[in-house]
XYZ file of C-alpha atoms in Angstrom:
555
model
C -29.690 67.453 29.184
C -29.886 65.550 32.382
C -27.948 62.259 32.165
C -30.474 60.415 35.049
C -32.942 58.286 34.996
C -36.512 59.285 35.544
C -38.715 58.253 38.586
C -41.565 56.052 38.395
C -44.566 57.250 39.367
C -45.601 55.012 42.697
C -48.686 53.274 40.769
C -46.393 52.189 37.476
C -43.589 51.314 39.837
C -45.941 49.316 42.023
C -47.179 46.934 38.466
C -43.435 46.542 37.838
C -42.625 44.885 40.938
C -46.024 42.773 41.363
C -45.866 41.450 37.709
C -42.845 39.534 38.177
C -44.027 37.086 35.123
C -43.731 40.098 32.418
C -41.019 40.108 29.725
C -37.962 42.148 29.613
C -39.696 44.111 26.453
C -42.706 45.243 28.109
C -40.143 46.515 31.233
C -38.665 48.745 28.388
C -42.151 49.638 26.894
C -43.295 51.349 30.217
C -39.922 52.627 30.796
C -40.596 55.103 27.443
C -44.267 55.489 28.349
C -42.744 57.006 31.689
C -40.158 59.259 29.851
C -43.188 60.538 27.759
C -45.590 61.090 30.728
C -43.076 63.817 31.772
C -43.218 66.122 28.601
C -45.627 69.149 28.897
C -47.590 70.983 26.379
C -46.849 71.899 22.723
C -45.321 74.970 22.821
C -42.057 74.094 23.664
C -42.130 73.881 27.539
C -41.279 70.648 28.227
C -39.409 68.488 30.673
C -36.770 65.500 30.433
C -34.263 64.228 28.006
C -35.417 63.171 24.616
C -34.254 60.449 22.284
C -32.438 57.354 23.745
C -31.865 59.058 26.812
C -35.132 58.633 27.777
C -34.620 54.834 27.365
C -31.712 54.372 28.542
C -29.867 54.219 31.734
C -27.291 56.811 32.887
C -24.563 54.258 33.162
C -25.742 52.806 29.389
C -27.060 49.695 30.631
C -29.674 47.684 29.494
C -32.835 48.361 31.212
C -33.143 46.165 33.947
C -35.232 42.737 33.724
C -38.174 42.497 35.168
C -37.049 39.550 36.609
C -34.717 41.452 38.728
C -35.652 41.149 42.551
C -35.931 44.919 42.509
C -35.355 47.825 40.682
C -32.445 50.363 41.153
C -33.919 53.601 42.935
C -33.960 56.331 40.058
C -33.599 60.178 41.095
C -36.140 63.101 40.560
C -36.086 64.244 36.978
C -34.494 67.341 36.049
C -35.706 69.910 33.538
C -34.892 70.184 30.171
C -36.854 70.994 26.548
C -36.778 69.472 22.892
C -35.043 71.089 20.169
C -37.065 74.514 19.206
C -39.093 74.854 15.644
C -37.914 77.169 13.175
C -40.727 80.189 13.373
C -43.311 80.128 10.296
C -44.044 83.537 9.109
C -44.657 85.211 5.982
C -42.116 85.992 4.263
C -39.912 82.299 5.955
C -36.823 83.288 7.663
C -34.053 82.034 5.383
C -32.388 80.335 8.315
C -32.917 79.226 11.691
C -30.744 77.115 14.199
C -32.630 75.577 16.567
C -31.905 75.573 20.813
C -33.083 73.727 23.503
C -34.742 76.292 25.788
C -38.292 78.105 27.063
C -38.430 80.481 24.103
C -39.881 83.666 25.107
C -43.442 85.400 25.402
C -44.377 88.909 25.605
C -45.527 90.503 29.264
C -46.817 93.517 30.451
C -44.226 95.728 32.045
C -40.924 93.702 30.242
C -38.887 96.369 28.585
C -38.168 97.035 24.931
C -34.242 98.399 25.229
C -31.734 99.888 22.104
C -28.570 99.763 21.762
C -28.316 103.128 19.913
C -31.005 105.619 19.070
C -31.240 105.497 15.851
C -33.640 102.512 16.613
C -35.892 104.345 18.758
C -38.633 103.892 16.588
C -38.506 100.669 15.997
C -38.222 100.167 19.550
C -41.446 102.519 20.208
C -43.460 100.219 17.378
C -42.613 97.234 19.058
C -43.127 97.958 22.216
C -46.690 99.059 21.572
C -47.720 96.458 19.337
C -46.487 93.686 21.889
C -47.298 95.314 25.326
C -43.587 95.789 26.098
C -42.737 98.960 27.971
C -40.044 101.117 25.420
C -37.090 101.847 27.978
C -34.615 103.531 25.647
C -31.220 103.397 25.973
C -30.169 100.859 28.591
C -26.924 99.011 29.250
C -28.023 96.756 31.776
C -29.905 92.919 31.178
C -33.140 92.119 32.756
C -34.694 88.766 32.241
C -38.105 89.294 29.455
C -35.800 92.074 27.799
C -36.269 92.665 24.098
C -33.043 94.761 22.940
C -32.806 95.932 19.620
C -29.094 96.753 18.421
C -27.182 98.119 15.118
C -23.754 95.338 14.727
C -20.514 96.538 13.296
C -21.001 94.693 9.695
C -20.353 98.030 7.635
C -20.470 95.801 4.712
C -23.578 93.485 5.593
C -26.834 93.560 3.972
C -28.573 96.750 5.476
C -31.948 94.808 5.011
C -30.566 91.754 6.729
C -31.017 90.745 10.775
C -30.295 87.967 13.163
C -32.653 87.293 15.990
C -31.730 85.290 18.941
C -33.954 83.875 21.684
C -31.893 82.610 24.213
C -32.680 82.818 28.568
C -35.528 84.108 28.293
C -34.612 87.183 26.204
C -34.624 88.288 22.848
C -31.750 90.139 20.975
C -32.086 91.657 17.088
C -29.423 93.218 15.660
C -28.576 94.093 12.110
C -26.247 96.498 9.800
C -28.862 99.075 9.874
C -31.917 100.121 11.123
C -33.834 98.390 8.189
C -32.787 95.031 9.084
C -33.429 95.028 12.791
C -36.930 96.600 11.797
C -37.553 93.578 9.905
C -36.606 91.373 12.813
C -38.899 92.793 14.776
C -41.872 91.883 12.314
C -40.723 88.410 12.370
C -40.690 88.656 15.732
C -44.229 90.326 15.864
C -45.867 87.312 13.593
C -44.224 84.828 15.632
C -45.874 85.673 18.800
C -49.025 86.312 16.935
C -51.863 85.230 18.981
C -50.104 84.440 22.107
C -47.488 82.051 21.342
C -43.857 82.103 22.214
C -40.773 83.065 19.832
C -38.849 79.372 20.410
C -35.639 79.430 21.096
C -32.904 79.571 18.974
C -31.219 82.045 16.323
C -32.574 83.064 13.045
C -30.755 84.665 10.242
C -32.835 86.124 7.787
C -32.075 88.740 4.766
C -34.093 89.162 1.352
C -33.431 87.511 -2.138
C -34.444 90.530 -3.976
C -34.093 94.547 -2.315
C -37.443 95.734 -4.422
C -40.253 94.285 -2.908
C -43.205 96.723 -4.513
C -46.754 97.388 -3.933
C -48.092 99.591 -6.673
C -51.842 101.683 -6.463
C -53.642 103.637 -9.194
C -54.991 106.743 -7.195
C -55.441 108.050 -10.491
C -58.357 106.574 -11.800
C -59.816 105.074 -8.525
C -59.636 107.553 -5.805
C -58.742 105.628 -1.989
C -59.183 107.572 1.030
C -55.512 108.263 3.309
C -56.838 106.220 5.840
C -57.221 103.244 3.369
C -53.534 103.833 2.109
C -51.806 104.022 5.675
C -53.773 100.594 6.388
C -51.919 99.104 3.359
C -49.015 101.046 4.493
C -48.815 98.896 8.324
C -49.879 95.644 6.310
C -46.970 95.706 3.787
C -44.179 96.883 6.548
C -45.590 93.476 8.338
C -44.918 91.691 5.213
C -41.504 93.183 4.572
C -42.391 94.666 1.712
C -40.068 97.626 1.156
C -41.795 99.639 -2.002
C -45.300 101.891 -2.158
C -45.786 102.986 -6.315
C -47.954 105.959 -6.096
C -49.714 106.315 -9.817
C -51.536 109.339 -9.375
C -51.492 111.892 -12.358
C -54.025 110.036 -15.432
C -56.739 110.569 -17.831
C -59.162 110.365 -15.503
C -57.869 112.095 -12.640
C -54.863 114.267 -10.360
C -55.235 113.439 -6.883
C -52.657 115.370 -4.581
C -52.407 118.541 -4.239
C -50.891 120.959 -6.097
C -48.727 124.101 -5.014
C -47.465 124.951 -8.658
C -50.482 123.812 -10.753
C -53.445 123.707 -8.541
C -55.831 124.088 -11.566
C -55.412 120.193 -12.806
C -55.909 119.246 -8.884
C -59.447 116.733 -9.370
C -61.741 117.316 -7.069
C -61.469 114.192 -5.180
C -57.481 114.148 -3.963
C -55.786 113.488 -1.518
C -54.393 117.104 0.155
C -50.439 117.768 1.264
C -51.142 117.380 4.934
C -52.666 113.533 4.370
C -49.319 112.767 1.722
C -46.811 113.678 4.394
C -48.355 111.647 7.180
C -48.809 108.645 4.567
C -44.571 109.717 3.947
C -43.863 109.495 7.525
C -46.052 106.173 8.329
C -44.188 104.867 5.509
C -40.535 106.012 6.702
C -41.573 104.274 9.789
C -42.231 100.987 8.365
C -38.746 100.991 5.890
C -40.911 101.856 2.704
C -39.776 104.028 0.095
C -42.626 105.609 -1.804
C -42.569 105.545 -5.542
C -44.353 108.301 -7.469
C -45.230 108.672 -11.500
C -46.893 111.168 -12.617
C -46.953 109.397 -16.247
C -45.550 111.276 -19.399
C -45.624 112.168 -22.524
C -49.115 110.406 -22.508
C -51.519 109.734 -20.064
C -52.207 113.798 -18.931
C -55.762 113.646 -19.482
C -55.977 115.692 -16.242
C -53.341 117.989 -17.176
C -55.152 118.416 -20.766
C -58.254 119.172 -19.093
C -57.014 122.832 -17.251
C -54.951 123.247 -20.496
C -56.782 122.114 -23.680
C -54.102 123.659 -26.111
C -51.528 121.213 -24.745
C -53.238 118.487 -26.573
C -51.720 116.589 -29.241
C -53.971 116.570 -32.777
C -52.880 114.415 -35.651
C -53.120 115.702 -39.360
C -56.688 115.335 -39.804
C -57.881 117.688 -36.451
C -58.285 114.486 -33.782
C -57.253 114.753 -30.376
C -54.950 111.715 -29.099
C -56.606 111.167 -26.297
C -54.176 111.799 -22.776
C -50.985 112.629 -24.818
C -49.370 115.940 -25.089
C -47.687 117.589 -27.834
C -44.286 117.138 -27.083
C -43.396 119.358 -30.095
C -44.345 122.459 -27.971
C -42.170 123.997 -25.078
C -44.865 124.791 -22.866
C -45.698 121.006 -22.344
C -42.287 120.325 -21.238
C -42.622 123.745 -18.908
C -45.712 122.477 -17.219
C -44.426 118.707 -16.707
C -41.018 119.716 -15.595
C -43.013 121.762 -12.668
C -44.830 119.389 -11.748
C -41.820 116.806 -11.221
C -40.116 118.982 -9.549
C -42.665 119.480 -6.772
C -43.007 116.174 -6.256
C -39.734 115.004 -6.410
C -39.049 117.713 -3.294
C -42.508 116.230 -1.733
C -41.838 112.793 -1.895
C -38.169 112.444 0.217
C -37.475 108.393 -1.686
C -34.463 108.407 -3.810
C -36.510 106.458 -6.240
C -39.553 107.868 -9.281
C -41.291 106.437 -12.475
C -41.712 108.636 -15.134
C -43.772 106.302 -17.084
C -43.021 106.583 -20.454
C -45.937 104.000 -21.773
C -48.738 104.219 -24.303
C -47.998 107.376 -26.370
C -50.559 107.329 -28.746
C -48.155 109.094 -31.627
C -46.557 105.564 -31.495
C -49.271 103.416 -31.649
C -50.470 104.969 -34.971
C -48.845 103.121 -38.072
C -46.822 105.979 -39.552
C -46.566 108.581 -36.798
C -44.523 110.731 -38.760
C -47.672 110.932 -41.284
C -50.028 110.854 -38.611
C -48.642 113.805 -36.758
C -46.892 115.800 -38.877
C -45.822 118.765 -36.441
C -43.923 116.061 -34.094
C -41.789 114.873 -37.445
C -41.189 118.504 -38.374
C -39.665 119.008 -34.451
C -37.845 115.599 -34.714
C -36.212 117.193 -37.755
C -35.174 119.663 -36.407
C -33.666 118.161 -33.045
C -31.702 115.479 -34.668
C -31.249 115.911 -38.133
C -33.100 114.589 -41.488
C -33.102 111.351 -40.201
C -35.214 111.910 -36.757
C -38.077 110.240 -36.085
C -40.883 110.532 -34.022
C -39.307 107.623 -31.874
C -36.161 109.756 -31.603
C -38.193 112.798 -30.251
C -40.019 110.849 -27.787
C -37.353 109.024 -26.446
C -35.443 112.797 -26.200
C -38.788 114.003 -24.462
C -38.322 111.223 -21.497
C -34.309 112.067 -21.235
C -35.738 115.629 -20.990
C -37.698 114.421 -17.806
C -35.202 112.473 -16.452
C -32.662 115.447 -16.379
C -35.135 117.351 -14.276
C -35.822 114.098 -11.875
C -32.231 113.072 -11.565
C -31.656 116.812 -10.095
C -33.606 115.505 -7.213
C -31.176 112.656 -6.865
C -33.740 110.325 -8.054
C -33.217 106.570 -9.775
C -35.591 106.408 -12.400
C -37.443 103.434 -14.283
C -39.623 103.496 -16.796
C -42.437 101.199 -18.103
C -40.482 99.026 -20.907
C -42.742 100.370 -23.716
C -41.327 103.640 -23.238
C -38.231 102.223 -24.690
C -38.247 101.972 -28.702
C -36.122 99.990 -30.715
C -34.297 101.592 -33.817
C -33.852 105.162 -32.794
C -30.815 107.493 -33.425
C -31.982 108.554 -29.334
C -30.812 106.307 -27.112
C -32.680 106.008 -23.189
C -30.052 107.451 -20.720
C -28.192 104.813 -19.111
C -29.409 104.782 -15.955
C -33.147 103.872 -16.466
C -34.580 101.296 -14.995
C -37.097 99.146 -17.255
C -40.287 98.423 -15.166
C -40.990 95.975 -17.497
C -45.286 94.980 -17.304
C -46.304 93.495 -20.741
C -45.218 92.371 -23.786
C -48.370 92.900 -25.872
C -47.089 96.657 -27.271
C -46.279 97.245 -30.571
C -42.807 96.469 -31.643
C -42.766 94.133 -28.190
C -39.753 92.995 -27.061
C -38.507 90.069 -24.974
C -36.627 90.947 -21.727
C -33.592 89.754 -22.553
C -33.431 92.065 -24.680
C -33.077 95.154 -22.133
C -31.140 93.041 -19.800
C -29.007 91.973 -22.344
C -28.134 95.789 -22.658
C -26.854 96.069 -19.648
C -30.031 97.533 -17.759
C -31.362 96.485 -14.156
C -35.011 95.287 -14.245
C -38.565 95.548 -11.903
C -40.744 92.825 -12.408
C -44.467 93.780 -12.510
C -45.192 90.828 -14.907
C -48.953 91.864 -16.036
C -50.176 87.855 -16.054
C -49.481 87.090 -12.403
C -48.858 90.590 -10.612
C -51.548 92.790 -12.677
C -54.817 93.597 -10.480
C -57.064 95.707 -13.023
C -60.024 96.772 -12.039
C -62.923 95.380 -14.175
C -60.624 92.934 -15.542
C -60.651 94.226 -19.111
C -58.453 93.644 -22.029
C -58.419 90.159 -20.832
C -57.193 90.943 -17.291
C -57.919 88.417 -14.805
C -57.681 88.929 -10.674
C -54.617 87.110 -9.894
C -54.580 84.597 -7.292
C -52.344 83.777 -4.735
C -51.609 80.105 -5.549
C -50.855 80.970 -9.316
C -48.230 83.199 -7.850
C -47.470 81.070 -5.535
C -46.681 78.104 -7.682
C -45.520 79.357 -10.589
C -43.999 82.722 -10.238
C -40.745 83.720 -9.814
C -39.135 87.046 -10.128
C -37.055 85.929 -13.469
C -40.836 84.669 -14.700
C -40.907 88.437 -16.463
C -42.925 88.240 -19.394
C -45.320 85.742 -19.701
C -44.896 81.847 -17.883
C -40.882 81.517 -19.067
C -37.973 82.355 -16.649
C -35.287 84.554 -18.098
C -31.701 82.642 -18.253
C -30.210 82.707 -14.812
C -27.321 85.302 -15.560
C -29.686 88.335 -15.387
C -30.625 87.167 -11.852
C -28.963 90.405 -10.316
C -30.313 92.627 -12.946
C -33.431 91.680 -11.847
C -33.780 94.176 -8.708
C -37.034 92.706 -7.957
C -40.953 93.289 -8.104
C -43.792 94.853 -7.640
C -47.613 93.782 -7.666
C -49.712 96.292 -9.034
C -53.997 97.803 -8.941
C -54.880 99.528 -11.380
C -58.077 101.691 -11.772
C -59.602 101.240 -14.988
C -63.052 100.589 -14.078
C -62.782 102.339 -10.557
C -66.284 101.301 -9.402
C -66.017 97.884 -10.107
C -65.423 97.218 -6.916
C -64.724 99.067 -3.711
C -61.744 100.122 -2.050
C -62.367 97.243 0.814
C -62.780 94.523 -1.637
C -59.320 95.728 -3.397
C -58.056 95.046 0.225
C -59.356 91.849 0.667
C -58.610 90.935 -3.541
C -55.422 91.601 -3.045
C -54.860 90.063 0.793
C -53.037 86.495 -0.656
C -51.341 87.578 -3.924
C -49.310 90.191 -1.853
C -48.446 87.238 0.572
C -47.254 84.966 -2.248
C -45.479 87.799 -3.581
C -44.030 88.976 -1.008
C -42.075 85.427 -0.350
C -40.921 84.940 -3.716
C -39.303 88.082 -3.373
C -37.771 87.465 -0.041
C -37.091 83.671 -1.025
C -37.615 82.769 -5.136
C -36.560 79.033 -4.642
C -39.322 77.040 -3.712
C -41.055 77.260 -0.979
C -41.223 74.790 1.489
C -44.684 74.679 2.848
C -47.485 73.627 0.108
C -50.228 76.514 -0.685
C -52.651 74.903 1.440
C -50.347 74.990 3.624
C -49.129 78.771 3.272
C -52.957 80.328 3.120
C -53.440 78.200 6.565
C -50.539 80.079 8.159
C -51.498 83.778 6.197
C -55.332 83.311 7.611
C -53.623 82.581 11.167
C -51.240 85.666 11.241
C -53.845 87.805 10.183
């Protein structure tokens, strides 16, 4: 910062000398008018020293009298620029250290470069979105460059970055590909309409490595160009999960090598799946599917009626299998395997929820053939419980093959039972309004990691029955966290890292109740609140008036 005194202009230089009569105060009053007549506009461009150099002499001296018979000569002013302003985006940056400096702006024909590539997409997507020409592989340093490079922290946070804007160039680097991805999206919003990434260095990784976005295709069908929207919008928000719910009562909507008979007519074919895969690689999301089991296979059911489960007096359960008979194991295990060979994610829900031999109040009674096969599985003693729960292990083995991690929905785990869940099951943990409910801690206390998809804040159903309501972005906002599991309450702090993270959720259960554009738009804020209380759960910093400002201004 320059350590000289600014020129006058000649008009303010020329009332100094002619109004001899004015006090020493006013001579130091115009002295900081003059320092402030020299800063330019608001994005960060600006010129002379700041603070009490701009009052003060280079030699610290008082400013001179205005008594004095004339004033020292001062030189020309040299350039300098106020501390930068820490980026807002959505999800905040966890940390930024702010510069002096011009920041940088996008132009035409400035290159996008990589340090290895690995990145080359991420280069390619960033280029394109911000007019940059992708130049590959380059070792040398222009002036504009954006370079994009993988650091040698082996043990770092793959999903974390640092982005520094420094001379008029740009460097993100990370542990992994993930990271520097996400640097470029901060990037990206930052320059948003035309503004300029100020200088500095951020550092930036999540709180929370599951941030999910789960869609019923099930019961509402949504066309593949709707899903690859959501796709771009949620690898701008750092989001990091896509839950796939596509196998239901009312409806099976991919494609179907094995089983093409239970295919509904509206679906969504191979072809369309493996670009949405690919878009989704792309953007750092792992897709999530369930095809949900032993109940909810109403589509299944239909192209194979004798699969249905019947209680004692001759009435259908409606969407559950019997899982006393072999061939509804055959047909399920089938179907996971294609899909788990489809879908390339190391990570699948097998559901597990709402099996209506459970929800009757003496299943054993109720369905007499499952109590007879429970029996015989595990003894005198086994229950109906006990079979179920050795149904969804069943599934699992077949999954796990695939070198899938698995969660299921928390009331697919039952208390009391001689069968315990295998080990490695992950509660996604929605509700505590099943039978037999119980309290989180109660899983975590077990020893079991944890997905938040808390049905009062993250729950978007369709029709808003069962006393569903829309959530809103400010209740999430304000109130959530991801240790807020069940209900309003926060789970004691020491299940923290059990708690992998979350996922908001749309469900379909009045599909026409609105359309798949007003989902979008529904859902436009929550995912923004969610999104940073998963990347930051402490509270945020800017108020929700505040926040929706900045989330209508990005876009």
């Amino acid at each position: 910062m320059s350590q000289h005194r600014r020129r006058a202009p000649a008009r303010k230089a020329r009332q100094v000398r002619t109004r001899v009569v004015i006090v020493t105060a006013v001579a130091v009053t115009v002295a900081a008018g003059v320092g402030l007549g020299l800063w330019a506009s608001e994005d960060g461009d600006r010129s002379g020293p700041t603070g009490a150099a701009a009052r003060q002499p280079s030699d610290g001296r008082s400013a001179p009298s205005a008594h004095a018979s004339s004033p020292a000569p001062t030189p020309t002013p040299t350039r300098s620029y106020p501390l930068s302003r820490t980026p807002r985006t959505i999800p905040a940056v966890a940390a930024h250290t702010p510069e002096r400096g011009p920041g940088w702006r996008p132009r035409r024909g400035e290159r996008v470069v990589v340090s290895d590539a690995e990145l080359a997409d991420e280069g390619r997507l960033v280029a394109g979105e911000l007019g940059l020409t992708y130049a590959g592989e380059k070792g040398d340093t222009r002036d504009g460059d954006l370079r994009l490079v993988l650091n040698d922290d082996a043990g770092g946070d793959p999903e974390s970055y640092t982005m520094t804007v420094r001379g008029g160039r740009v460097t993100i680097g990370g542990p992994a590909d993930a990271g520097v991805f996400y640097g470029t999206r901060t990037l990206k919003q930052t320059v948003h309409g035309g503004g300029a990434a100020p200088e500095g260095v951020v550092k930036d990784a999540p709180a929370k490595r599951v941030r999910g976005f789960m869609l019923d295709i099930a019961r509402k069908h949504y066309t593949a160009g709707w899903i690859e929207d959501r796709v771009r919008e949620l690898g701008d928000l750092k989001f990091n999960e896509l839950g796939l719910h596509f196998s239901d009562d009312q409806g099976f909507r991919i494609e179907s090598r094995s089983h093409p008979e239970v295919v509904s007519d509206q679906h969504l074919t191979r072809a369309e799946i493996e670009r949405i895969i690919d878009l989704a690689a792309e953007r750092h999301i792992t897709i999530v599917p369930e095809i949900d089991s032993p109940g909810h296979l109403g589509a299944v059911i239909a192209a194979h009626p004798s699969l249905q489960l019947v209680n004692a007096s001759g009435v259908a359960a409606r969407g559950a299998v019997d899982i006393s008979q072999d061939a509804a194991a055959t047909i399920v295990d089938e179907l996971l395997a294609e899909y788990a060979d489809l879908f390339p994610g190391d990570r699948w829900n097998l559901g597990g929820d709402e099996y209506r031999a459970l929800m009757a109040s003496n299943p054993e009674a109720s369905y007499p053939q499952l109590a007879t096969a429970a029996r015989e599985a595990y003894g005198s003693g086994g229950t109906v419980a006990d079979l179920t729960t050795g149904w969804l292990n069943d599934r699992a083995d077949t999954v796990r093959g695939h070198g899938k991690t698995m969660r299921v929905w928390n009331d697919g785990f039952f208390p009391g039972t001689s069968v315990q869940p295998a080990k490695d099951l992950q509660v996604a943990y929605w509700t505590g309004k099943e039978i037999g409910a119980r309290q989180p801690a109660e899983y975590l206390s077990a020893g079991r990691d944890l997905v938040n998809y808390n049905d009062l804040f993250l729950y978007y159903v369709l029709g808003q029955p069962n006393q569903f309501y829309y959530p809103t972005g400010q209740r999430i906002y304000e109130q959530w966290t991801p240790r807020v599991v069940r209900g309003t309450q926060a789970v004691d702090s020491r299940y923290d890292d059990q708690i992998l993270g979350g996922s908001f959720a749309v469900w379909g259960d009045y599909p026409n109740a609105q359309t798949q554009d007003q989902v979008a738009a529904g859902i436009r804020l929550p995912l923004r609140a969610v999104v940073q209380k998963l990347w930051d759960a402490d509270k945020p910093s800017l108020t929700w008036a505040e926040f929706k400002s900045l989330a209508n201004r990005l876009g």
